[in-house]
Each structure stands twice: as structure tokens, then as C-alpha cells.
């Protein structure tokens, strides 16, 4: 499962896991959700069906894996949506601060992005001092009307990705 969102009520909680939109990739975890009723909706349309699932976000990484003190780090993520991508943004904070900063991730061959138009969005974090922990999420908004937004990792899981400097 690419872009899987983690533990759900379908993990032994009585719910079934249902495909949100059969026209989209079945290997994208963000295209699956727990059913509304326990046991799912066999023989009926899926209870979680939606015509616009929102952007799929997967293969998130940063390079270098352990940046040295003062060394920039490039954050990358694969992002796709059949309606097109309006924007991809890195939402980050310097732990333990709760103040969120933003950085536009690009797929235009600039700002740390290697190849324009390949579906891999990138942005460069400034170098930070040794021991700094950067916690982040990625928000993608599609070009549908109305637009749909997805955030990775799922905020409901209260999880963030991390970059530690100077280790």
C-alpha cells in the first residue's frame, strides 16, 4: 500500500475496509477507508464512496537522511490526482514549538526539485543547528471544483515525519 494511513477502525474494530473510488488506483492507501456500518456494505455501493478522493501522497522522504549541522535538507513526495494538482505545501515546525511554518513544494525543476513534471514534489529546508528536530506534514490540494485536500501523515493519527539535524 502506497501512502497508507495507518491503523483504522477496519483493523479488527468491526468495520470493513472499502474502496473510496473504483476509478482511482487501488494500491493507494488514501483511496481506502473504513465502512460506515459494521461489516461494510456488501452488494451495495460503498458507504465511503466519493467522486473526489483528493490527492494521493506517497514515497515521502528527505535527503540527506541525517543532515549535518547547517546542511540543507530536501523533502520530496510523490503526489498525484486525476483532477490535477493545485498546490503541495510542507507544513513544518521546529520541535518543541507549535508554530507552523510553510514551504511550497515544487515539481518544476527548481528549489530542490530534480525533474520538472515527474509527479515528485520537492522543497529545500534551510540548514539548522545540531540537535534541531523538524517535524512535518505535507498538504496537497487538487484542482477540482470544489477542491479536495489531503494531508500526509493523516492528522487523525497525531503523527508527523521528522528530520533531525547534526546527529
PDB file of N, CA, C and O in Angstrom, residues 41-82:
ATOM      1  N   UNK A  41     -20.728  -2.814   3.358  1.00  0.00           N
ATOM      2  CA  UNK A  41     -21.978  -2.673   2.599  1.00  0.00           C
ATOM      3  C   UNK A  41     -21.989  -3.657   1.426  1.00  0.00           C
ATOM      4  O   UNK A  41     -22.070  -3.254   0.268  1.00  0.00           O
ATOM      5  N   UNK A  42     -21.904  -4.980   1.694  1.00  0.00           N
ATOM      6  CA  UNK A  42     -21.863  -5.945   0.597  1.00  0.00           C
ATOM      7  C   UNK A  42     -23.104  -5.860  -0.287  1.00  0.00           C
ATOM      8  O   UNK A  42     -24.216  -5.730   0.206  1.00  0.00           O
ATOM      9  N   UNK A  43     -22.865  -5.875  -1.615  1.00  0.00           N
ATOM     10  CA  UNK A  43     -23.958  -5.827  -2.580  1.00  0.00           C
ATOM     11  C   UNK A  43     -24.533  -4.440  -2.783  1.00  0.00           C
ATOM     12  O   UNK A  43     -25.486  -4.272  -3.544  1.00  0.00           O
ATOM     13  N   UNK A  44     -23.993  -3.455  -2.107  1.00  0.00           N
ATOM     14  CA  UNK A  44     -24.466  -2.068  -2.223  1.00  0.00           C
ATOM     15  C   UNK A  44     -23.272  -1.174  -2.551  1.00  0.00           C
ATOM     16  O   UNK A  44     -22.126  -1.581  -2.388  1.00  0.00           O
ATOM     17  N   UNK A  45     -23.530   0.073  -2.980  1.00  0.00           N
ATOM     18  CA  UNK A  45     -22.402   0.989  -3.166  1.00  0.00           C
ATOM     19  C   UNK A  45     -21.642   1.168  -1.850  1.00  0.00           C
ATOM     20  O   UNK A  45     -22.238   1.114  -0.768  1.00  0.00           O
ATOM     21  N   UNK A  46     -20.349   1.334  -1.940  1.00  0.00           N
ATOM     22  CA  UNK A  46     -19.541   1.518  -0.731  1.00  0.00           C
ATOM     23  C   UNK A  46     -19.990   2.751   0.032  1.00  0.00           C
ATOM     24  O   UNK A  46     -20.236   3.807  -0.559  1.00  0.00           O
ATOM     25  N   UNK A  47     -20.091   2.620   1.331  1.00  0.00           N
ATOM     26  CA  UNK A  47     -20.595   3.719   2.163  1.00  0.00           C
ATOM     27  C   UNK A  47     -19.656   4.920   2.179  1.00  0.00           C
ATOM     28  O   UNK A  47     -20.084   6.028   2.457  1.00  0.00           O
ATOM     29  N   UNK A  48     -18.393   4.704   1.854  1.00  0.00           N
ATOM     30  CA  UNK A  48     -17.419   5.800   1.872  1.00  0.00           C
ATOM     31  C   UNK A  48     -17.113   6.329   0.477  1.00  0.00           C
ATOM     32  O   UNK A  48     -16.170   7.101   0.299  1.00  0.00           O
ATOM     33  N   UNK A  49     -17.927   5.936  -0.537  1.00  0.00           N
ATOM     34  CA  UNK A  49     -17.674   6.377  -1.907  1.00  0.00           C
ATOM     35  C   UNK A  49     -17.642   7.897  -2.003  1.00  0.00           C
ATOM     36  O   UNK A  49     -18.446   8.601  -1.389  1.00  0.00           O
ATOM     37  N   UNK A  50     -16.715   8.406  -2.790  1.00  0.00           N
ATOM     38  CA  UNK A  50     -16.660   9.817  -3.120  1.00  0.00           C
ATOM     39  C   UNK A  50     -16.129   9.959  -4.539  1.00  0.00           C
ATOM     40  O   UNK A  50     -15.282   9.171  -4.969  1.00  0.00           O
ATOM     41  N   UNK A  51     -16.631  10.934  -5.261  1.00  0.00           N
ATOM     42  CA  UNK A  51     -16.151  11.150  -6.628  1.00  0.00           C
ATOM     43  C   UNK A  51     -14.805  11.859  -6.641  1.00  0.00           C
ATOM     44  O   UNK A  51     -14.095  11.822  -7.634  1.00  0.00           O
ATOM     45  N   UNK A  52     -14.443  12.505  -5.537  1.00  0.00           N
ATOM     46  CA  UNK A  52     -13.153  13.196  -5.454  1.00  0.00           C
ATOM     47  C   UNK A  52     -12.464  12.817  -4.151  1.00  0.00           C
ATOM     48  O   UNK A  52     -12.777  13.353  -3.094  1.00  0.00           O
ATOM     49  N   UNK A  53     -11.526  11.892  -4.242  1.00  0.00           N
ATOM     50  CA  UNK A  53     -10.783  11.426  -3.071  1.00  0.00           C
ATOM     51  C   UNK A  53      -9.771  12.465  -2.612  1.00  0.00           C
ATOM     52  O   UNK A  53      -9.447  12.560  -1.445  1.00  0.00           O
ATOM     53  N   UNK A  54      -9.274  13.275  -3.516  1.00  0.00           N
ATOM     54  CA  UNK A  54      -8.217  14.228  -3.202  1.00  0.00           C
ATOM     55  C   UNK A  54      -6.873  13.639  -3.580  1.00  0.00           C
ATOM     56  O   UNK A  54      -6.759  12.457  -3.923  1.00  0.00           O
ATOM     57  N   UNK A  55      -5.821  14.446  -3.541  1.00  0.00           N
ATOM     58  CA  UNK A  55      -4.504  13.985  -3.992  1.00  0.00           C
ATOM     59  C   UNK A  55      -3.962  12.820  -3.158  1.00  0.00           C
ATOM     60  O   UNK A  55      -4.081  12.807  -1.935  1.00  0.00           O
ATOM     61  N   UNK A  56      -3.358  11.869  -3.837  1.00  0.00           N
ATOM     62  CA  UNK A  56      -2.635  10.784  -3.168  1.00  0.00           C
ATOM     63  C   UNK A  56      -1.216  11.281  -2.915  1.00  0.00           C
ATOM     64  O   UNK A  56      -0.593  11.884  -3.794  1.00  0.00           O
ATOM     65  N   UNK A  57      -0.710  11.034  -1.706  1.00  0.00           N
ATOM     66  CA  UNK A  57       0.640  11.442  -1.306  1.00  0.00           C
ATOM     67  C   UNK A  57       1.361  10.188  -0.832  1.00  0.00           C
ATOM     68  O   UNK A  57       0.866   9.485   0.043  1.00  0.00           O
ATOM     69  N   UNK A  58       2.538   9.880  -1.414  1.00  0.00           N
ATOM     70  CA  UNK A  58       3.280   8.689  -1.016  1.00  0.00           C
ATOM     71  C   UNK A  58       4.760   8.895  -1.268  1.00  0.00           C
ATOM     72  O   UNK A  58       5.170   9.899  -1.836  1.00  0.00           O
ATOM     73  N   UNK A  59       5.559   7.937  -0.842  1.00  0.00           N
ATOM     74  CA  UNK A  59       7.017   7.962  -1.001  1.00  0.00           C
ATOM     75  C   UNK A  59       7.639   9.264  -0.508  1.00  0.00           C
ATOM     76  O   UNK A  59       8.485   9.862  -1.173  1.00  0.00           O
ATOM     77  N   UNK A  60       7.230   9.693   0.664  1.00  0.00           N
ATOM     78  CA  UNK A  60       7.791  10.906   1.266  1.00  0.00           C
ATOM     79  C   UNK A  60       9.166  10.571   1.837  1.00  0.00           C
ATOM     80  O   UNK A  60       9.347   9.549   2.503  1.00  0.00           O
ATOM     81  N   UNK A  61      10.146  11.433   1.560  1.00  0.00           N
ATOM     82  CA  UNK A  61      11.497  11.215   2.078  1.00  0.00           C
ATOM     83  C   UNK A  61      12.217  12.546   2.224  1.00  0.00           C
ATOM     84  O   UNK A  61      11.726  13.584   1.769  1.00  0.00           O
ATOM     85  N   UNK A  62      13.367  12.490   2.882  1.00  0.00           N
ATOM     86  CA  UNK A  62      14.237  13.666   2.931  1.00  0.00           C
ATOM     87  C   UNK A  62      15.670  13.218   2.722  1.00  0.00           C
ATOM     88  O   UNK A  62      16.050  12.099   3.038  1.00  0.00           O
ATOM     89  N   UNK A  63      16.443  14.145   2.131  1.00  0.00           N
ATOM     90  CA  UNK A  63      17.827  13.839   1.825  1.00  0.00           C
ATOM     91  C   UNK A  63      18.685  15.063   2.128  1.00  0.00           C
ATOM     92  O   UNK A  63      18.305  16.170   1.748  1.00  0.00           O
ATOM     93  N   UNK A  64      19.782  14.847   2.845  1.00  0.00           N
ATOM     94  CA  UNK A  64      20.270  13.569   3.354  1.00  0.00           C
ATOM     95  C   UNK A  64      19.396  13.070   4.508  1.00  0.00           C
ATOM     96  O   UNK A  64      18.643  13.833   5.112  1.00  0.00           O
ATOM     97  N   UNK A  65      19.526  11.773   4.803  1.00  0.00           N
ATOM     98  CA  UNK A  65      18.736  11.173   5.876  1.00  0.00           C
ATOM     99  C   UNK A  65      19.067  11.821   7.217  1.00  0.00           C
ATOM    100  O   UNK A  65      18.172  12.102   8.012  1.00  0.00           O
ATOM    101  N   UNK A  66      20.333  12.066   7.469  1.00  0.00           N
ATOM    102  CA  UNK A  66      20.778  12.747   8.700  1.00  0.00           C
ATOM    103  C   UNK A  66      21.615  13.959   8.305  1.00  0.00           C
ATOM    104  O   UNK A  66      22.842  13.884   8.226  1.00  0.00           O
ATOM    105  N   UNK A  67      20.964  15.108   8.044  1.00  0.00           N
ATOM    106  CA  UNK A  67      21.727  16.279   7.636  1.00  0.00           C
ATOM    107  C   UNK A  67      22.654  16.766   8.754  1.00  0.00           C
ATOM    108  O   UNK A  67      22.293  16.724   9.928  1.00  0.00           O
ATOM    109  N   UNK A  68      23.825  17.209   8.354  1.00  0.00           N
ATOM    110  CA  UNK A  68      24.780  17.779   9.306  1.00  0.00           C
ATOM    111  C   UNK A  68      24.285  19.145   9.765  1.00  0.00           C
ATOM    112  O   UNK A  68      23.405  19.748   9.134  1.00  0.00           O
ATOM    113  N   UNK A  69      24.841  19.638  10.837  1.00  0.00           N
ATOM    114  CA  UNK A  69      24.507  20.971  11.322  1.00  0.00           C
ATOM    115  C   UNK A  69      24.708  21.972  10.188  1.00  0.00           C
ATOM    116  O   UNK A  69      25.752  21.992   9.535  1.00  0.00           O
ATOM    117  N   UNK A  70      23.694  22.776   9.908  1.00  0.00           N
ATOM    118  CA  UNK A  70      23.776  23.793   8.878  1.00  0.00           C
ATOM    119  C   UNK A  70      23.552  23.309   7.455  1.00  0.00           C
ATOM    120  O   UNK A  70      23.515  24.111   6.525  1.00  0.00           O
ATOM    121  N   UNK A  71      23.398  22.000   7.260  1.00  0.00           N
ATOM    122  CA  UNK A  71      23.226  21.449   5.915  1.00  0.00           C
ATOM    123  C   UNK A  71      21.749  21.468   5.509  1.00  0.00           C
ATOM    124  O   UNK A  71      20.889  20.996   6.261  1.00  0.00           O
ATOM    125  N   UNK A  72      21.418  21.992   4.318  1.00  0.00           N
ATOM    126  CA  UNK A  72      20.026  21.960   3.855  1.00  0.00           C
ATOM    127  C   UNK A  72      19.546  20.516   3.654  1.00  0.00           C
ATOM    128  O   UNK A  72      20.347  19.627   3.394  1.00  0.00           O
ATOM    129  N   UNK A  73      18.247  20.323   3.773  1.00  0.00           N
ATOM    130  CA  UNK A  73      17.637  19.015   3.535  1.00  0.00           C
ATOM    131  C   UNK A  73      16.515  19.180   2.517  1.00  0.00           C
ATOM    132  O   UNK A  73      15.700  20.097   2.622  1.00  0.00           O
ATOM    133  N   UNK A  74      16.497  18.299   1.534  1.00  0.00           N
ATOM    134  CA  UNK A  74      15.455  18.327   0.509  1.00  0.00           C
ATOM    135  C   UNK A  74      14.364  17.331   0.890  1.00  0.00           C
ATOM    136  O   UNK A  74      14.643  16.148   1.116  1.00  0.00           O
ATOM    137  N   UNK A  75      13.137  17.822   0.978  1.00  0.00           N
ATOM    138  CA  UNK A  75      11.970  16.988   1.265  1.00  0.00           C
ATOM    139  C   UNK A  75      11.301  16.676  -0.073  1.00  0.00           C
ATOM    140  O   UNK A  75      11.073  17.584  -0.880  1.00  0.00           O
ATOM    141  N   UNK A  76      10.993  15.402  -0.333  1.00  0.00           N
ATOM    142  CA  UNK A  76      10.325  15.018  -1.575  1.00  0.00           C
ATOM    143  C   UNK A  76       9.102  14.163  -1.286  1.00  0.00           C
ATOM    144  O   UNK A  76       9.055  13.445  -0.277  1.00  0.00           O
ATOM    145  N   UNK A  77       8.122  14.247  -2.179  1.00  0.00           N
ATOM    146  CA  UNK A  77       6.910  13.435  -2.070  1.00  0.00           C
ATOM    147  C   UNK A  77       6.326  13.232  -3.456  1.00  0.00           C
ATOM    148  O   UNK A  77       6.294  14.163  -4.271  1.00  0.00           O
ATOM    149  N   UNK A  78       5.868  12.020  -3.725  1.00  0.00           N
ATOM    150  CA  UNK A  78       5.101  11.753  -4.944  1.00  0.00           C
ATOM    151  C   UNK A  78       3.666  12.184  -4.661  1.00  0.00           C
ATOM    152  O   UNK A  78       3.103  11.832  -3.624  1.00  0.00           O
ATOM    153  N   UNK A  79       3.087  12.942  -5.578  1.00  0.00           N
ATOM    154  CA  UNK A  79       1.717  13.432  -5.417  1.00  0.00           C
ATOM    155  C   UNK A  79       1.006  13.299  -6.756  1.00  0.00           C
ATOM    156  O   UNK A  79       1.549  13.669  -7.800  1.00  0.00           O
ATOM    157  N   UNK A  80      -0.214  12.751  -6.711  1.00  0.00           N
ATOM    158  CA  UNK A  80      -0.992  12.589  -7.940  1.00  0.00           C
ATOM    159  C   UNK A  80      -2.473  12.769  -7.645  1.00  0.00           C
ATOM    160  O   UNK A  80      -2.966  12.361  -6.591  1.00  0.00           O
ATOM    161  N   UNK A  81      -3.156  13.369  -8.599  1.00  0.00           N
ATOM    162  CA  UNK A  81      -4.610  13.479  -8.549  1.00  0.00           C
ATOM    163  C   UNK A  81      -5.121  13.587  -9.979  1.00  0.00           C
ATOM    164  O   UNK A  81      -4.569  14.367 -10.765  1.00  0.00           O
ATOM    165  N   UNK A  82      -6.138  12.809 -10.366  1.00  0.00           N
ATOM    166  CA  UNK A  82      -6.632  12.872 -11.739  1.00  0.00           C
ATOM    167  C   UNK A  82      -7.212  14.238 -12.108  1.00  0.00           C
ATOM    168  O   UNK A  82      -7.318  14.566 -13.288  1.00  0.00           O
TER     169      UNK A  82
END
